[in-house]
Amino acid sequence: MAEFTMELNDEQKEVRDWLHGFAADVIRPAAAEWDEREETPWPVIQEAAKVGIYSLDFYAQQYFDSTGLGIPMTMEELFWGDAGIALSIVGTGLAAVGVLANGTEEQIGTWIPQMYGDANDVKVAAFCSSEPDAGSDVASMRTRAVYDEAKDEWVINGTKTWATNGGIAGVHVVVAVVDPELGSKGHASFIIPPNTPGLAQGQKFKKHGIRASHTAEVILDNVRVPGSCLLGGKQKLDERLARARENARKGGERVKNAAMATFEASRPAVGAMAVGTARAAYEVALDYAMTREQFGRPIIDNQGVAFQLADMRTQIDAARLLVWRASWMAINGKPFTAAEGSMSKLFASETAKKVTAQAIQILGGNGYTREYPVERMHRDAAIYTIFEGTSEIQRLVIARTLSGMPIR
Ligand SMILES: Cc1cc2nc3c(=O)[nH]c(=O)nc-3n(C[C@H](O)[C@H](O)[C@H](O)COP(=O)(O)OP(=O)(O)OC[C@H]3O[C@@H](n4cnc5c(N)ncnc54)[C@H](O)[C@@H]3O)c2cc1C
């Protein structure tokens, strides 16, 4: 087990500085343009691929970093540059993690490289779970996958929504119901290979923030995929379903939900994105407060402004510590007995919303315009309390974990 430390090691510092350079030199200068265009910033993704940031190798290296800090450090730096562009760069990772978590070695080796493409022909991937009537309430999912034994194919029908990269992705990972009797335990994940007939993009959403990231509906109309596209394989699925049916027969006794453990491990990454956005806005506000003069002195000379900045920085550092703790716990296989992953996502995302709003206030009229980036950062920050589980759902998970009660 890697020893706990509050400091990044030399190698990590080097990677962090390299990422920061890319965020400062390539991402940040492009942020306003792609926010206005509301389009996927393909040239920036390509640039990231050329230098090795948009690549399976880099992502895997950070994912398996034995301290657990590789992914949070990466997220913080890229999202410091710009949240919309950074999500376009890391969005593929959501689908890749879906395959890493549930796929066989063969599936991992076949599909994850295709999700990224290569520097001359970059691709993105999408993870499609949410539906119009199944957001927080994942168990009410309706997309149905039915096995056609004669052809060894799965037939998938349904409508997914809010999919990051949905429809523009090569590979889509789709969660569907295989046994409606079992609620969320009757779900399975499928690879939909590029250009599969029946998969189409529905409406593309015009959003409040992270506008450089493509978000759309994905329609699945009699999509047929080979049996080999079921993540984990048929035997493992049959065994899992048999266990779930047995548990249901025993009166639905509480079983440890593997999906919950996966969420606890992935949520700190979203917390780290929020820390990146919050830190970016705080830095702009600090700089502005030290240079903007009113009443013959810099506005930071007023306690009313200085104390806000002190609170902002304190909350950002506290958020990062919660994120690092949960990430360290995840890589070391520590049980999340107090839902520490959810805690980190809850605190960091709420902090980003608050800090970016305070940054607008400190910049006064300028903060309210698109001449300065804090207005965009505030719009972007609002997503962190919504996706990967809303703040209310994080509180629900934490309260249930702490109390053991089925709090509703
Ligand atoms: C930009 C963007 C990108 C996204 N990317 C993806 C993606 O790539 N893949 C994917 O599958 N999904 C994605 N999502 C979906 C996202 O995860 C959902 O929006 C989120 O889970 C919330 O679901 P919902 O929007 O249906 O809200 P709802 O579940 O309808 O919630 C509405 C409100 O009710 C509250 N609420 C609901 N239930 C409870 C409860 N029990 N107790 C207290 N409050 C409750 C919620 O907290 C929220 O405030 C994305 C969403 C957005 C906006």
Coordinates of C-alpha atoms and ligand atoms in Angstrom, one line a residue:
M1 CA 0.0 0.0 0.0
A2 CA 1.4 3.4 -0.9
E3 CA 2.1 5.6 2.1
F4 CA -0.2 8.6 2.6
T5 CA 1.4 11.9 1.9
M6 CA 0.1 15.4 1.5
E7 CA 2.6 16.1 -1.2
L8 CA 2.8 15.0 -4.9
N9 CA 6.0 13.1 -5.7
D10 CA 8.5 14.6 -8.2
E11 CA 7.1 12.6 -11.1
Q12 CA 3.5 13.8 -10.3
K13 CA 4.7 17.4 -10.0
E14 CA 6.3 17.1 -13.5
V15 CA 3.1 15.7 -15.0
R16 CA 1.0 18.3 -13.2
D17 CA 3.2 21.1 -14.5
W18 CA 3.0 19.7 -18.0
L19 CA -0.8 19.5 -17.8
H20 CA -0.9 23.0 -16.4
G21 CA 1.1 24.3 -19.3
F22 CA -1.3 22.6 -21.8
A23 CA -4.3 24.0 -19.9
A24 CA -2.8 27.5 -19.8
D25 CA -1.4 27.7 -23.4
V26 CA -3.9 25.6 -25.4
I27 CA -7.2 25.2 -23.4
R28 CA -7.7 28.5 -21.7
P29 CA -7.1 30.7 -24.8
A30 CA -9.6 28.6 -26.7
A31 CA -12.3 28.6 -24.0
A32 CA -14.4 31.6 -24.9
E33 CA -14.5 30.7 -28.6
W34 CA -15.8 27.2 -28.1
D35 CA -18.2 28.3 -25.4
E36 CA -19.8 30.7 -27.9
R37 CA -19.7 28.1 -30.7
E38 CA -21.2 25.4 -28.6
E39 CA -19.4 22.8 -30.5
T40 CA -17.0 20.0 -29.8
P41 CA -13.5 21.5 -30.0
W42 CA -12.0 18.8 -32.3
P43 CA -8.7 20.8 -32.9
V44 CA -8.0 21.0 -29.2
I45 CA -8.8 17.3 -28.7
Q46 CA -6.4 16.6 -31.6
E47 CA -3.7 18.8 -30.0
A48 CA -4.2 16.9 -26.7
A49 CA -3.8 13.7 -28.6
K50 CA -0.6 14.8 -30.3
V51 CA 1.1 15.7 -27.0
G52 CA -0.2 12.5 -25.4
I53 CA -2.9 13.9 -23.0
Y54 CA -5.8 12.5 -25.0
S55 CA -4.7 8.9 -25.0
L56 CA -5.5 5.6 -23.4
D57 CA -1.9 5.3 -22.2
F58 CA -1.9 8.5 -20.3
Y59 CA -5.3 7.9 -18.8
A60 CA -4.4 4.4 -17.7
Q61 CA -1.2 5.6 -16.1
Q62 CA -3.0 8.2 -14.1
Y63 CA -5.9 5.7 -13.3
F64 CA -3.5 3.1 -11.9
D65 CA -1.2 5.6 -10.1
S66 CA -0.6 3.9 -6.8
T67 CA -1.2 7.0 -4.7
G68 CA -4.6 7.5 -6.2
L69 CA -3.8 11.2 -7.0
G70 CA -3.1 10.8 -10.7
I71 CA -6.7 11.3 -11.9
P72 CA -7.7 14.1 -9.5
M73 CA -4.5 16.0 -10.4
T74 CA -5.2 15.6 -14.1
M75 CA -8.9 16.7 -13.7
E76 CA -8.0 19.7 -11.6
E77 CA -5.5 21.0 -14.1
L78 CA -7.5 20.4 -17.3
F79 CA -10.7 21.9 -15.8
W80 CA -8.7 24.8 -14.5
G81 CA -8.1 25.5 -18.2
D82 CA -11.7 25.3 -19.1
A83 CA -14.5 23.0 -18.1
G84 CA -16.3 22.6 -21.4
I85 CA -13.1 21.8 -23.4
A86 CA -11.8 19.6 -20.6
L87 CA -15.0 17.6 -20.6
S88 CA -14.6 17.1 -24.3
I89 CA -11.1 15.7 -23.6
V90 CA -12.0 13.5 -20.6
G91 CA -15.6 12.5 -21.6
T92 CA -14.3 9.4 -23.4
G93 CA -12.9 8.3 -20.1
L94 CA -16.4 7.8 -18.7
A95 CA -17.1 5.2 -21.3
A96 CA -13.6 3.7 -20.9
V97 CA -14.1 3.3 -17.2
G98 CA -17.5 1.6 -17.9
V99 CA -15.6 -1.0 -19.9
L100 CA -12.7 -1.3 -17.5
A101 CA -15.1 -1.8 -14.6
N102 CA -17.2 -4.5 -16.3
G103 CA -15.5 -5.8 -19.4
T104 CA -13.4 -8.9 -20.0
E105 CA -9.7 -8.5 -20.8
E106 CA -10.5 -9.1 -24.5
Q107 CA -13.3 -6.4 -24.5
I108 CA -10.9 -3.9 -22.8
G109 CA -8.2 -4.6 -25.3
T110 CA -10.6 -4.4 -28.3
W111 CA -12.8 -1.5 -27.5
I112 CA -10.9 1.1 -25.4
P113 CA -8.3 1.8 -28.0
Q114 CA -11.1 2.3 -30.6
M115 CA -12.7 4.8 -28.2
Y116 CA -9.7 7.2 -28.5
G117 CA -8.6 6.6 -32.1
D118 CA -5.2 8.1 -32.7
A119 CA -3.6 11.5 -33.0
N120 CA -4.3 11.6 -36.8
D121 CA -7.9 10.4 -36.5
V122 CA -9.2 11.1 -33.0
K123 CA -12.5 9.6 -31.9
V124 CA -14.6 10.1 -28.8
A125 CA -16.8 7.7 -26.9
A126 CA -20.1 8.1 -24.9
F127 CA -21.5 6.5 -21.8
C128 CA -25.3 6.3 -22.0
S129 CA -27.2 5.5 -18.8
S130 CA -29.6 8.4 -18.1
E131 CA -33.1 8.4 -19.7
P132 CA -35.9 10.9 -19.9
D133 CA -37.7 9.2 -17.0
A134 CA -34.6 7.7 -15.3
G135 CA -32.2 10.3 -14.0
S136 CA -31.6 10.0 -10.3
D137 CA -33.9 7.1 -10.2
V138 CA -31.7 4.7 -12.3
A139 CA -34.0 1.7 -11.4
S140 CA -36.8 3.1 -13.6
M141 CA -34.7 2.7 -16.7
R142 CA -36.7 1.4 -19.7
T143 CA -34.1 0.7 -22.5
R144 CA -34.5 -3.0 -23.0
A145 CA -31.9 -5.5 -24.2
V146 CA -33.3 -8.9 -25.3
Y147 CA -31.1 -11.9 -26.2
D148 CA -31.7 -13.5 -29.6
E149 CA -30.2 -16.9 -28.8
A150 CA -30.5 -18.2 -32.4
K151 CA -28.2 -15.5 -33.7
D152 CA -26.2 -14.9 -30.5
E153 CA -27.2 -11.2 -30.7
W154 CA -28.7 -8.7 -28.3
V155 CA -31.5 -6.4 -29.6
I156 CA -31.6 -3.1 -27.9
N157 CA -34.5 -0.5 -27.9
G158 CA -34.9 2.7 -26.0
T159 CA -34.0 6.4 -25.7
K160 CA -31.0 7.6 -23.7
T161 CA -30.6 11.3 -22.8
W162 CA -27.9 13.7 -21.6
A163 CA -25.2 11.6 -23.1
T164 CA -21.9 13.4 -23.3
N165 CA -20.6 12.8 -26.8
G166 CA -23.9 11.0 -27.6
G167 CA -24.3 10.5 -31.4
I168 CA -20.9 11.9 -32.3
A169 CA -19.0 9.1 -30.5
G170 CA -17.6 6.1 -32.4
V171 CA -18.1 3.6 -29.5
H172 CA -21.2 4.0 -27.3
V173 CA -21.5 2.1 -24.0
V174 CA -25.2 1.7 -23.2
V175 CA -26.8 0.5 -20.0
A176 CA -30.0 -1.5 -20.6
V177 CA -32.5 -3.6 -18.7
V178 CA -32.1 -7.4 -19.2
D179 CA -34.5 -8.5 -16.4
P180 CA -37.2 -5.9 -15.5
E181 CA -38.2 -7.9 -12.4
L182 CA -34.8 -7.1 -10.7
G183 CA -34.8 -3.2 -10.8
S184 CA -31.3 -1.8 -11.0
K185 CA -29.8 -5.3 -10.4
G186 CA -31.4 -6.4 -13.7
H187 CA -29.2 -4.0 -15.8
A188 CA -26.3 -4.8 -18.0
S189 CA -23.9 -2.7 -20.1
F190 CA -23.3 -3.1 -23.8
I191 CA -20.8 -1.9 -26.4
I192 CA -22.4 -0.4 -29.5
P193 CA -19.7 -0.5 -32.1
P194 CA -19.2 2.4 -34.5
N195 CA -21.7 2.8 -37.3
T196 CA -24.1 0.2 -35.9
P197 CA -27.5 0.5 -37.7
G198 CA -30.4 1.7 -35.5
L199 CA -28.4 4.0 -33.3
A200 CA -29.0 7.7 -34.0
Q201 CA -28.5 11.0 -32.3
G202 CA -31.7 12.7 -31.0
Q203 CA -31.8 16.4 -30.0
K204 CA -28.5 18.1 -29.1
F205 CA -29.0 20.2 -26.0
K206 CA -28.3 23.9 -25.8
K207 CA -26.8 24.3 -22.4
H208 CA -26.2 26.9 -19.6
G209 CA -22.6 26.0 -19.3
I210 CA -19.8 23.5 -20.4
R211 CA -21.1 24.5 -23.9
A212 CA -18.0 23.1 -25.6
S213 CA -19.0 19.7 -24.5
H214 CA -21.6 17.9 -26.7
T215 CA -24.6 16.6 -24.9
A216 CA -27.4 14.8 -26.8
E217 CA -30.1 12.2 -26.8
V218 CA -29.3 8.8 -28.3
I219 CA -32.1 6.8 -29.9
L220 CA -31.7 3.0 -30.1
D221 CA -34.1 1.5 -32.6
N222 CA -33.7 -2.3 -32.9
V223 CA -30.0 -2.0 -32.5
R224 CA -28.4 -5.5 -32.9
V225 CA -25.0 -6.2 -31.4
P226 CA -23.1 -9.5 -31.2
G227 CA -23.2 -11.5 -28.0
S228 CA -19.6 -10.5 -27.5
C229 CA -20.7 -6.9 -26.9
L230 CA -22.3 -7.7 -23.6
L231 CA -19.7 -6.4 -21.1
G232 CA -18.4 -9.1 -18.9
G233 CA -20.0 -11.9 -21.0
K234 CA -23.2 -14.0 -20.8
Q235 CA -22.0 -16.5 -18.2
K236 CA -21.1 -13.8 -15.7
L237 CA -24.4 -12.0 -16.4
D238 CA -26.4 -15.2 -15.9
E239 CA -24.6 -15.9 -12.6
R240 CA -25.2 -12.4 -11.4
L241 CA -28.9 -12.5 -12.3
A242 CA -29.3 -15.9 -10.6
R243 CA -27.8 -14.4 -7.4
A244 CA -30.0 -11.4 -7.6
R245 CA -33.1 -13.6 -8.1
E246 CA -32.1 -15.7 -5.1
N247 CA -31.7 -12.6 -2.9
A248 CA -35.0 -11.3 -4.1
R249 CA -36.6 -14.6 -3.1
K250 CA -35.0 -14.4 0.3
G251 CA -37.0 -11.2 0.8
G252 CA -34.6 -8.8 -0.8
E253 CA -32.0 -8.9 1.9
R254 CA -29.5 -6.0 1.6
V255 CA -26.6 -7.0 -0.6
K256 CA -23.5 -5.0 -1.1
N257 CA -24.1 -3.1 -4.3
A258 CA -21.0 -3.2 -6.5
A259 CA -22.3 -0.3 -8.5
M260 CA -22.4 1.9 -5.4
A261 CA -18.8 1.0 -4.7
T262 CA -17.9 2.0 -8.3
F263 CA -19.7 5.4 -7.9
E264 CA -17.8 6.1 -4.6
A265 CA -14.6 5.5 -6.5
S266 CA -15.5 7.6 -9.5
R267 CA -17.2 10.6 -7.8
P268 CA -13.9 12.2 -6.5
A269 CA -12.9 12.7 -10.1
V270 CA -15.9 15.0 -10.6
G271 CA -15.0 16.7 -7.3
A272 CA -11.5 17.3 -8.8
M273 CA -13.1 18.9 -11.9
A274 CA -15.0 21.2 -9.6
V275 CA -11.8 22.1 -7.7
G276 CA -10.2 23.0 -11.0
T277 CA -13.0 25.4 -12.0
A278 CA -13.2 26.9 -8.5
R279 CA -9.4 27.5 -8.3
A280 CA -9.5 29.2 -11.7
A281 CA -12.2 31.6 -10.7
Y282 CA -10.5 32.3 -7.3
E283 CA -7.2 33.1 -9.0
V284 CA -8.9 35.6 -11.4
A285 CA -10.7 37.2 -8.4
L286 CA -7.5 37.4 -6.3
D287 CA -5.6 39.1 -9.1
Y288 CA -8.4 41.5 -9.8
A289 CA -8.9 42.4 -6.1
M290 CA -5.2 43.2 -5.8
T291 CA -5.1 45.5 -8.9
R292 CA -8.6 47.1 -9.1
E293 CA -8.6 50.4 -7.1
Q294 CA -11.6 52.1 -5.6
F295 CA -11.6 54.8 -3.0
G296 CA -7.8 55.3 -3.7
R297 CA -6.8 51.7 -2.7
P298 CA -6.9 48.2 -4.0
I299 CA -10.3 46.6 -3.3
I300 CA -8.6 43.8 -1.4
D301 CA -7.7 46.4 1.3
N302 CA -11.4 46.1 2.4
Q303 CA -12.0 43.2 4.8
G304 CA -15.3 42.6 3.0
V305 CA -13.4 41.6 -0.1
A306 CA -10.3 40.1 1.5
F307 CA -12.3 37.8 3.8
Q308 CA -14.3 36.5 0.9
L309 CA -11.1 35.5 -0.8
A310 CA -9.8 33.9 2.4
D311 CA -13.0 31.8 2.6
M312 CA -12.9 30.9 -1.1
R313 CA -9.3 29.6 -0.8
T314 CA -10.1 27.7 2.4
Q315 CA -13.0 26.0 0.9
I316 CA -11.1 25.1 -2.3
D317 CA -8.3 23.5 -0.2
A318 CA -10.8 21.7 2.0
A319 CA -12.5 20.4 -1.2
R320 CA -9.2 19.2 -2.6
L321 CA -8.3 17.3 0.6
L322 CA -11.7 15.5 0.6
V323 CA -11.1 14.6 -3.1
W324 CA -7.6 13.3 -2.4
R325 CA -8.7 11.3 0.6
A326 CA -11.4 9.6 -1.3
S327 CA -9.1 8.9 -4.3
W328 CA -6.5 7.5 -2.0
M329 CA -9.1 5.3 -0.3
A330 CA -10.3 4.0 -3.7
I331 CA -6.9 3.0 -5.0
N332 CA -6.1 1.3 -1.7
G333 CA -9.4 -0.6 -1.5
K334 CA -10.5 1.1 1.7
P335 CA -14.2 0.6 2.4
F336 CA -16.2 3.8 2.0
T337 CA -17.9 3.5 5.4
A338 CA -19.0 7.1 5.4
A339 CA -19.5 7.5 1.7
E340 CA -16.3 9.6 1.5
G341 CA -16.5 9.6 -2.3
S342 CA -19.9 11.2 -2.3
M343 CA -18.8 13.6 0.4
S344 CA -15.9 14.8 -1.8
K345 CA -18.2 15.3 -4.8
L346 CA -20.9 17.1 -2.8
F347 CA -18.5 19.5 -1.0
A348 CA -16.3 20.3 -4.1
S349 CA -19.3 20.8 -6.4
E350 CA -21.1 23.1 -4.0
T351 CA -17.8 24.9 -3.4
A352 CA -17.3 25.5 -7.1
K353 CA -20.8 27.0 -7.4
K354 CA -20.3 29.3 -4.4
V355 CA -16.7 30.4 -5.2
T356 CA -17.5 31.2 -8.9
A357 CA -20.5 33.3 -7.8
Q358 CA -18.2 35.2 -5.3
A359 CA -15.7 35.7 -8.0
I360 CA -18.3 37.5 -10.1
Q361 CA -19.1 39.7 -7.2
I362 CA -15.5 40.6 -6.6
L363 CA -15.1 41.6 -10.3
G364 CA -18.2 43.8 -10.0
G365 CA -19.6 44.8 -13.5
N366 CA -16.7 43.2 -15.2
G367 CA -17.5 39.9 -13.6
Y368 CA -20.9 39.9 -15.2
T369 CA -19.6 40.3 -18.7
R370 CA -18.0 37.8 -21.2
E371 CA -14.9 40.0 -21.3
Y372 CA -13.8 38.2 -18.1
P373 CA -13.9 34.4 -17.7
V374 CA -15.6 34.2 -14.3
E375 CA -19.1 34.5 -15.8
R376 CA -18.4 31.4 -17.9
M377 CA -16.8 29.6 -15.0
H378 CA -19.9 30.2 -12.9
R379 CA -22.2 28.8 -15.7
D380 CA -19.8 25.8 -16.0
A381 CA -19.7 25.2 -12.2
A382 CA -23.5 24.5 -12.1
I383 CA -23.0 21.1 -13.8
Y384 CA -21.0 19.7 -10.9
T385 CA -24.0 19.6 -8.5
I386 CA -26.1 17.8 -11.2
F387 CA -24.2 15.1 -13.1
E388 CA -22.8 11.9 -11.7
G389 CA -25.5 12.2 -9.1
T390 CA -27.1 15.5 -7.9
S391 CA -26.1 17.1 -4.5
E392 CA -29.4 15.8 -3.1
I393 CA -28.5 12.2 -4.2
Q394 CA -25.0 12.6 -2.6
R395 CA -26.6 13.6 0.6
L396 CA -29.0 10.7 0.4
V397 CA -26.1 8.3 -0.1
I398 CA -24.1 9.8 2.7
A399 CA -27.1 9.7 5.1
R400 CA -28.0 6.1 4.2
T401 CA -24.4 5.0 4.6
L402 CA -24.0 6.7 8.0
S403 CA -27.3 5.6 9.4
G404 CA -27.9 2.3 7.6
M405 CA -31.5 3.5 7.3
P406 CA -33.5 3.5 4.0
I407 CA -33.8 7.3 4.1
R408 CA -36.0 8.6 1.2
Ligands
LIG1 C1 -24.4 18.3 -19.2 C2 -24.8 17.0 -18.8 C3 -24.0 15.9 -19.1 C4 -24.4 14.6 -18.7 N1 -23.7 13.5 -19.1 C5 -24.2 12.3 -18.9 C6 -23.6 11.1 -19.5 O1 -22.5 11.2 -20.2 N2 -24.2 9.9 -19.4 C7 -25.3 9.8 -18.6 O2 -25.8 8.6 -18.5 N3 -25.9 10.8 -18.0 C8 -25.3 12.1 -18.2 N4 -26.0 13.2 -17.6 C9 -27.2 12.9 -16.8 C10 -27.0 13.3 -15.3 O3 -26.3 12.3 -14.6 C11 -28.5 13.5 -14.8 O4 -28.9 14.7 -15.3 C12 -28.5 13.5 -13.3 O5 -28.3 12.2 -12.8 C13 -29.9 14.0 -12.7 O6 -31.0 13.3 -13.3 P1 -32.2 14.2 -13.9 O7 -31.6 15.3 -14.8 O8 -33.1 13.3 -14.6 O9 -32.8 14.9 -12.6 P2 -33.9 14.3 -11.7 O10 -33.5 12.9 -11.2 O11 -35.2 14.4 -12.3 O12 -33.8 15.3 -10.5 C14 -34.5 16.6 -10.4 C15 -34.3 17.2 -9.1 O13 -34.9 16.3 -8.1 C16 -34.0 16.0 -7.1 N5 -34.3 14.6 -6.6 C17 -34.5 13.5 -7.3 N6 -34.7 12.5 -6.5 C18 -34.5 12.9 -5.2 C19 -34.6 12.3 -3.9 N7 -34.8 11.0 -3.8 N8 -34.3 13.1 -2.9 C20 -34.1 14.4 -3.0 N9 -34.0 15.0 -4.2 C21 -34.2 14.3 -5.3 C22 -32.6 16.1 -7.8 O14 -31.6 16.2 -6.8 C23 -32.8 17.3 -8.6 O15 -32.6 18.4 -7.9 C24 -25.5 14.4 -17.9 C25 -26.3 15.6 -17.5 C26 -25.9 16.8 -18.0 C27 -26.8 18.0 -17.6

